[in-house]
Amino acid sequence: MNSYFHYQQDQLYVEQVALADIAAKYGTPCYVYSRAALTDAYRQFADALKSREHLICFAVKSNSNLAILNLFARLGAGFDIVSGGELQRVLAAGGEANKVVFSGVGKTEAEMRLALDAGILCFNVESAAELDRLNEVAGRMGKVAAISFRVNPDVDAKTHPYISTGLKNNKFGVAYTEALALYRKAAGMAHLRVTGMDCHIGSQLTEVSPFIAAAEKVLALVDQLAGEGIKLEHLDLGGGLGIRYDDETPPSIAAYAQALLGALQGRAEKLIVEPGRVLVGNAGVLLTRVEYLKPGEEKHFAIVDAAMNDLMRPALYDAYHAIVPLTRPSPQSSDETTSHSTKHDKAVQVAGYPTSGGGGKRENQSLIFEVVGPICETGDFLGHAREMALQQGSLLALMSAGAYGMSMSSNYNTRPRAAEIMVDGDELHLIRERETVQQLFAGEKIIG
Ligand SMILES: *Cc1c(COP(=O)(O)O)cnc(C)c1O
């Protein structure tokens, strides 16, 4: 929880709006973002780097909603893209092509053409084969492509293996030991212009030291190239700064930026960074409603209306998201409230649950729940062993869901994707309508 998401008289608010009101108005599941939280995170970054020339390229894959891209564009951001689709989103959102860097190991010819036509700032080239292809495509178009290599510095980011990208046995970047030879080759290619060097070692890093180790390794190469007359204009140190989901203690944006600036002291190159998660992660939540409570032999299940198709991180990485009620149970209400008839109806729904003490069912009694979605996969869980007082219909927020939430969502089980809402003070903006089932199969054809 941060200052943008807070309880006010037992109601969870985002800025000046009760999240329960948003759930009532737009339905669940839905993603809700705080404009102030997004703006604040970006400004912290920009402030921390203001002493040197820099460009903050928001990693579009972490959250690609046009309203969010537009907000960052207006704050001055550039963008780190990994597909032609993301480039089209950036342009549709009012982003400037000449502030776009293009990462990714599998750029197609069509994507290269799109990016060259738009006039992006730089291609982050990830292999020798990609270099050859880019030179050819640019040549055919009569253009010159600005490039940097994404160098794999072979440092351990000490993060989840699925989101660690800077070790030599993974698919990203060019090997550290081959980088110099590739730069020499690129410098002699007719349709390329060597402008930078890039690295990105992983995501959700909670320490500064791997970033600095990577920067130092990359800088050693930059110096060697300079000695050979290949001068670079920018250094791109990637993204990857972690956020607090549970009890992690990642460095602050300011501390991280300070460390990068320290590593670059006395150098003239422009600094590019590619943050994603840290700009959006804690600025968004996913709202969901309890559909059913289901007592089990060993575990109690809370079956909610959000699922792994809406928020894939728990299923994919065993990631933790705090799950909190939109209405906090008031501590003093207990046995006597359950005798009230309407409350009693709800209490009946938890029949079969163990009760503490003298056998009376307590509405506000906490139990330990597996919070699961309706999808037909055992991996479809959102949280394990969460102690909460729940009833059918209870509304919950999955916290820290602004990054890699909506952007990783799918339509598995023919589930339309959730709506997205941006809150600005006391104003609500629907920034993506809930998908309809008709949209899901609009492109499909039955054959005769
Ligand atoms: C995903 C990615 C990022 C952003 O990572 P975060 O952990 O969200 O900051 C930056 N650069 C590249 C190349 C990426 O693939």
Short mmCIF file of N, CA and C in Angstrom, two decimals, residues 23-116:
data_model
loop_
_atom_site.label_atom_id
_atom_site.label_comp_id
_atom_site.label_asym_id
_atom_site.label_seq_id
_atom_site.Cartn_x
_atom_site.Cartn_y
_atom_site.Cartn_z
N ALA A 23 -15.91 -0.43 -8.50
CA ALA A 23 -16.38 -1.80 -8.78
C ALA A 23 -17.87 -1.78 -9.09
N ALA A 24 -18.63 -0.96 -8.35
CA ALA A 24 -20.08 -0.89 -8.57
C ALA A 24 -20.38 -0.29 -9.95
N LYS A 25 -19.60 0.70 -10.33
CA LYS A 25 -19.89 1.40 -11.58
C LYS A 25 -19.43 0.62 -12.82
N TYR A 26 -18.26 0.01 -12.75
CA TYR A 26 -17.69 -0.62 -13.94
C TYR A 26 -17.67 -2.14 -13.90
N GLY A 27 -18.02 -2.70 -12.75
CA GLY A 27 -18.01 -4.16 -12.63
C GLY A 27 -16.61 -4.67 -12.35
N THR A 28 -16.55 -5.97 -12.08
CA THR A 28 -15.27 -6.62 -11.80
C THR A 28 -15.13 -7.81 -12.75
N PRO A 29 -13.92 -8.28 -13.03
CA PRO A 29 -12.64 -7.69 -12.62
C PRO A 29 -12.34 -6.41 -13.39
N CYS A 30 -11.64 -5.49 -12.74
CA CYS A 30 -11.19 -4.30 -13.46
C CYS A 30 -9.87 -3.81 -12.86
N TYR A 31 -9.06 -3.25 -13.72
CA TYR A 31 -7.81 -2.63 -13.29
C TYR A 31 -8.06 -1.16 -13.01
N VAL A 32 -7.47 -0.66 -11.94
CA VAL A 32 -7.62 0.75 -11.58
C VAL A 32 -6.22 1.33 -11.36
N TYR A 33 -5.97 2.45 -11.99
CA TYR A 33 -4.67 3.12 -11.87
C TYR A 33 -4.84 4.51 -11.26
N SER A 34 -3.81 4.93 -10.56
CA SER A 34 -3.77 6.28 -10.01
C SER A 34 -2.88 7.15 -10.89
N ARG A 35 -3.50 8.17 -11.47
CA ARG A 35 -2.71 9.08 -12.30
C ARG A 35 -1.60 9.76 -11.49
N ALA A 36 -1.93 10.13 -10.26
CA ALA A 36 -0.93 10.80 -9.42
C ALA A 36 0.25 9.87 -9.12
N ALA A 37 -0.04 8.59 -8.89
CA ALA A 37 1.05 7.65 -8.59
C ALA A 37 1.95 7.46 -9.81
N LEU A 38 1.34 7.40 -10.99
CA LEU A 38 2.13 7.25 -12.22
C LEU A 38 3.02 8.48 -12.43
N THR A 39 2.40 9.63 -12.27
CA THR A 39 3.12 10.89 -12.48
C THR A 39 4.26 11.03 -11.47
N ASP A 40 3.95 10.69 -10.24
CA ASP A 40 4.94 10.82 -9.17
C ASP A 40 6.15 9.92 -9.43
N ALA A 41 5.90 8.69 -9.85
CA ALA A 41 7.02 7.77 -10.10
C ALA A 41 7.89 8.30 -11.24
N TYR A 42 7.25 8.78 -12.30
CA TYR A 42 8.03 9.31 -13.42
C TYR A 42 8.86 10.52 -12.99
N ARG A 43 8.21 11.41 -12.23
CA ARG A 43 8.92 12.63 -11.80
C ARG A 43 10.10 12.31 -10.89
N GLN A 44 9.91 11.31 -10.03
CA GLN A 44 11.04 10.91 -9.17
C GLN A 44 12.24 10.51 -10.03
N PHE A 45 11.96 9.76 -11.08
CA PHE A 45 13.03 9.31 -11.97
C PHE A 45 13.70 10.50 -12.65
N ALA A 46 12.86 11.36 -13.24
CA ALA A 46 13.39 12.49 -13.99
C ALA A 46 14.19 13.43 -13.08
N ASP A 47 13.67 13.64 -11.87
CA ASP A 47 14.38 14.50 -10.92
C ASP A 47 15.73 13.92 -10.55
N ALA A 48 15.74 12.62 -10.32
CA ALA A 48 16.97 11.97 -9.85
C ALA A 48 18.05 12.00 -10.92
N LEU A 49 17.64 12.10 -12.19
CA LEU A 49 18.63 12.06 -13.28
C LEU A 49 18.91 13.43 -13.88
N LYS A 50 18.32 14.48 -13.30
CA LYS A 50 18.34 15.77 -14.00
C LYS A 50 19.73 16.39 -14.14
N SER A 51 20.68 15.90 -13.35
CA SER A 51 22.02 16.50 -13.43
C SER A 51 22.77 16.08 -14.70
N ARG A 52 22.25 15.12 -15.45
CA ARG A 52 22.93 14.81 -16.71
C ARG A 52 21.92 14.58 -17.83
N GLU A 53 22.39 14.67 -19.06
CA GLU A 53 21.50 14.45 -20.19
C GLU A 53 21.00 13.01 -20.15
N HIS A 54 19.68 12.86 -20.23
CA HIS A 54 19.14 11.50 -20.13
C HIS A 54 17.84 11.38 -20.89
N LEU A 55 17.44 10.14 -21.11
CA LEU A 55 16.12 9.86 -21.68
C LEU A 55 15.55 8.65 -20.94
N ILE A 56 14.35 8.83 -20.41
CA ILE A 56 13.67 7.73 -19.71
C ILE A 56 12.74 7.07 -20.71
N CYS A 57 13.10 5.86 -21.13
CA CYS A 57 12.29 5.13 -22.11
C CYS A 57 11.42 4.12 -21.38
N PHE A 58 10.16 4.46 -21.17
CA PHE A 58 9.24 3.57 -20.46
C PHE A 58 9.11 2.24 -21.23
N ALA A 59 9.28 1.14 -20.51
CA ALA A 59 9.17 -0.19 -21.14
C ALA A 59 7.69 -0.50 -21.37
N VAL A 60 7.29 -0.40 -22.62
CA VAL A 60 5.87 -0.46 -22.98
C VAL A 60 5.25 -1.80 -22.59
N LYS A 61 6.05 -2.86 -22.61
CA LYS A 61 5.44 -4.16 -22.34
C LYS A 61 4.91 -4.28 -20.92
N SER A 62 5.37 -3.43 -20.01
CA SER A 62 4.89 -3.54 -18.63
C SER A 62 3.46 -3.05 -18.48
N ASN A 63 3.07 -2.09 -19.30
CA ASN A 63 1.67 -1.63 -19.33
C ASN A 63 1.48 -0.78 -20.57
N SER A 64 0.75 -1.28 -21.53
CA SER A 64 0.73 -0.62 -22.84
C SER A 64 -0.56 0.13 -23.12
N ASN A 65 -1.39 0.38 -22.12
CA ASN A 65 -2.61 1.15 -22.36
C ASN A 65 -2.27 2.54 -22.92
N LEU A 66 -3.03 2.95 -23.94
CA LEU A 66 -2.74 4.23 -24.61
C LEU A 66 -2.77 5.41 -23.64
N ALA A 67 -3.67 5.40 -22.68
CA ALA A 67 -3.76 6.54 -21.76
C ALA A 67 -2.50 6.64 -20.90
N ILE A 68 -1.94 5.49 -20.56
CA ILE A 68 -0.72 5.50 -19.74
C ILE A 68 0.47 5.93 -20.59
N LEU A 69 0.54 5.42 -21.82
CA LEU A 69 1.62 5.85 -22.72
C LEU A 69 1.53 7.36 -22.97
N ASN A 70 0.31 7.83 -23.17
CA ASN A 70 0.11 9.26 -23.43
C ASN A 70 0.53 10.11 -22.23
N LEU A 71 0.19 9.64 -21.04
CA LEU A 71 0.58 10.37 -19.83
C LEU A 71 2.10 10.49 -19.76
N PHE A 72 2.79 9.37 -19.97
CA PHE A 72 4.26 9.41 -19.90
C PHE A 72 4.84 10.26 -21.05
N ALA A 73 4.24 10.16 -22.23
CA ALA A 73 4.73 10.97 -23.35
C ALA A 73 4.66 12.45 -23.00
N ARG A 74 3.55 12.86 -22.37
CA ARG A 74 3.40 14.27 -22.02
C ARG A 74 4.36 14.70 -20.91
N LEU A 75 4.79 13.70 -20.11
CA LEU A 75 5.78 14.02 -19.08
C LEU A 75 7.20 14.07 -19.66
N GLY A 76 7.32 13.71 -20.94
CA GLY A 76 8.63 13.79 -21.59
C GLY A 76 9.30 12.47 -21.86
N ALA A 77 8.61 11.37 -21.57
CA ALA A 77 9.24 10.05 -21.70
C ALA A 77 9.47 9.66 -23.15
N GLY A 78 10.49 8.82 -23.33
CA GLY A 78 10.64 8.02 -24.52
C GLY A 78 10.10 6.63 -24.20
N PHE A 79 10.30 5.69 -25.12
CA PHE A 79 9.72 4.37 -24.94
C PHE A 79 10.67 3.27 -25.39
N ASP A 80 10.68 2.20 -24.63
CA ASP A 80 11.39 0.98 -25.01
C ASP A 80 10.35 0.00 -25.51
N ILE A 81 10.46 -0.37 -26.79
CA ILE A 81 9.47 -1.27 -27.38
C ILE A 81 10.11 -2.61 -27.72
N VAL A 82 9.28 -3.64 -27.82
CA VAL A 82 9.80 -4.96 -28.18
C VAL A 82 9.01 -5.58 -29.34
N SER A 83 8.19 -4.75 -30.01
CA SER A 83 7.47 -5.27 -31.19
C SER A 83 6.98 -4.09 -32.02
N GLY A 84 6.61 -4.41 -33.26
CA GLY A 84 6.02 -3.39 -34.12
C GLY A 84 4.68 -2.93 -33.56
N GLY A 85 3.96 -3.84 -32.95
CA GLY A 85 2.68 -3.48 -32.33
C GLY A 85 2.87 -2.42 -31.26
N GLU A 86 3.91 -2.59 -30.45
CA GLU A 86 4.15 -1.59 -29.41
C GLU A 86 4.53 -0.24 -30.01
N LEU A 87 5.25 -0.26 -31.13
CA LEU A 87 5.58 1.01 -31.79
C LEU A 87 4.30 1.72 -32.23
N GLN A 88 3.37 0.94 -32.80
CA GLN A 88 2.13 1.55 -33.26
C GLN A 88 1.32 2.11 -32.08
N ARG A 89 1.37 1.43 -30.96
CA ARG A 89 0.72 1.96 -29.75
C ARG A 89 1.34 3.30 -29.33
N VAL A 90 2.67 3.33 -29.32
CA VAL A 90 3.36 4.55 -28.89
C VAL A 90 2.97 5.72 -29.79
N LEU A 91 2.95 5.46 -31.10
CA LEU A 91 2.62 6.54 -32.04
C LEU A 91 1.15 6.95 -31.88
N ALA A 92 0.28 5.96 -31.69
CA ALA A 92 -1.15 6.27 -31.50
C ALA A 92 -1.38 7.06 -30.22
N ALA A 93 -0.50 6.87 -29.24
CA ALA A 93 -0.65 7.55 -27.95
C ALA A 93 0.02 8.92 -27.94
N GLY A 94 0.61 9.31 -29.06
CA GLY A 94 1.24 10.63 -29.11
C GLY A 94 2.71 10.63 -28.70
N GLY A 95 3.32 9.45 -28.61
CA GLY A 95 4.75 9.38 -28.32
C GLY A 95 5.57 9.77 -29.54
N GLU A 96 6.80 10.21 -29.28
CA GLU A 96 7.65 10.64 -30.39
C GLU A 96 8.56 9.48 -30.83
N ALA A 97 8.56 9.23 -32.13
CA ALA A 97 9.37 8.11 -32.65
C ALA A 97 10.84 8.31 -32.34
N ASN A 98 11.30 9.55 -32.38
CA ASN A 98 12.74 9.76 -32.17
C ASN A 98 13.16 9.64 -30.70
N LYS A 99 12.20 9.19 -29.85
CA LYS A 99 12.55 8.85 -28.47
C LYS A 99 12.31 7.36 -28.20
N VAL A 100 12.27 6.57 -29.28
CA VAL A 100 11.95 5.15 -29.11
C VAL A 100 13.20 4.30 -29.34
N VAL A 101 13.46 3.38 -28.41
CA VAL A 101 14.47 2.35 -28.63
C VAL A 101 13.76 1.01 -28.80
N PHE A 102 14.30 0.19 -29.68
CA PHE A 102 13.62 -1.05 -30.08
C PHE A 102 14.47 -2.23 -29.63
N SER A 103 14.02 -2.93 -28.60
CA SER A 103 14.71 -4.11 -28.09
C SER A 103 14.01 -5.37 -28.59
N GLY A 104 14.62 -6.52 -28.31
CA GLY A 104 13.96 -7.80 -28.64
C GLY A 104 14.81 -8.66 -29.54
N VAL A 105 14.78 -9.97 -29.31
CA VAL A 105 15.67 -10.90 -30.03
C VAL A 105 15.14 -11.32 -31.39
N GLY A 106 13.88 -11.01 -31.70
CA GLY A 106 13.30 -11.60 -32.91
C GLY A 106 12.67 -10.61 -33.85
N LYS A 107 13.28 -9.45 -34.03
CA LYS A 107 12.65 -8.42 -34.88
C LYS A 107 12.49 -8.92 -36.31
N THR A 108 11.27 -8.83 -36.83
CA THR A 108 11.02 -9.26 -38.21
C THR A 108 11.38 -8.13 -39.18
N GLU A 109 11.46 -8.47 -40.45
CA GLU A 109 11.71 -7.44 -41.47
C GLU A 109 10.63 -6.38 -41.45
N ALA A 110 9.38 -6.83 -41.33
CA ALA A 110 8.26 -5.88 -41.34
C ALA A 110 8.39 -4.91 -40.16
N GLU A 111 8.82 -5.42 -39.01
CA GLU A 111 8.98 -4.54 -37.83
C GLU A 111 10.13 -3.56 -38.04
N MET A 112 11.19 -4.04 -38.67
CA MET A 112 12.31 -3.15 -38.95
C MET A 112 11.88 -2.02 -39.89
N ARG A 113 11.12 -2.38 -40.91
CA ARG A 113 10.66 -1.36 -41.87
C ARG A 113 9.77 -0.33 -41.19
N LEU A 114 8.86 -0.82 -40.36
CA LEU A 114 7.96 0.07 -39.62
C LEU A 114 8.77 1.07 -38.78
N ALA A 115 9.78 0.55 -38.10
CA ALA A 115 10.57 1.40 -37.19
C ALA A 115 11.45 2.37 -37.98
N LEU A 116 11.98 1.93 -39.12
CA LEU A 116 12.80 2.82 -39.95
C LEU A 116 11.94 3.92 -40.57
#
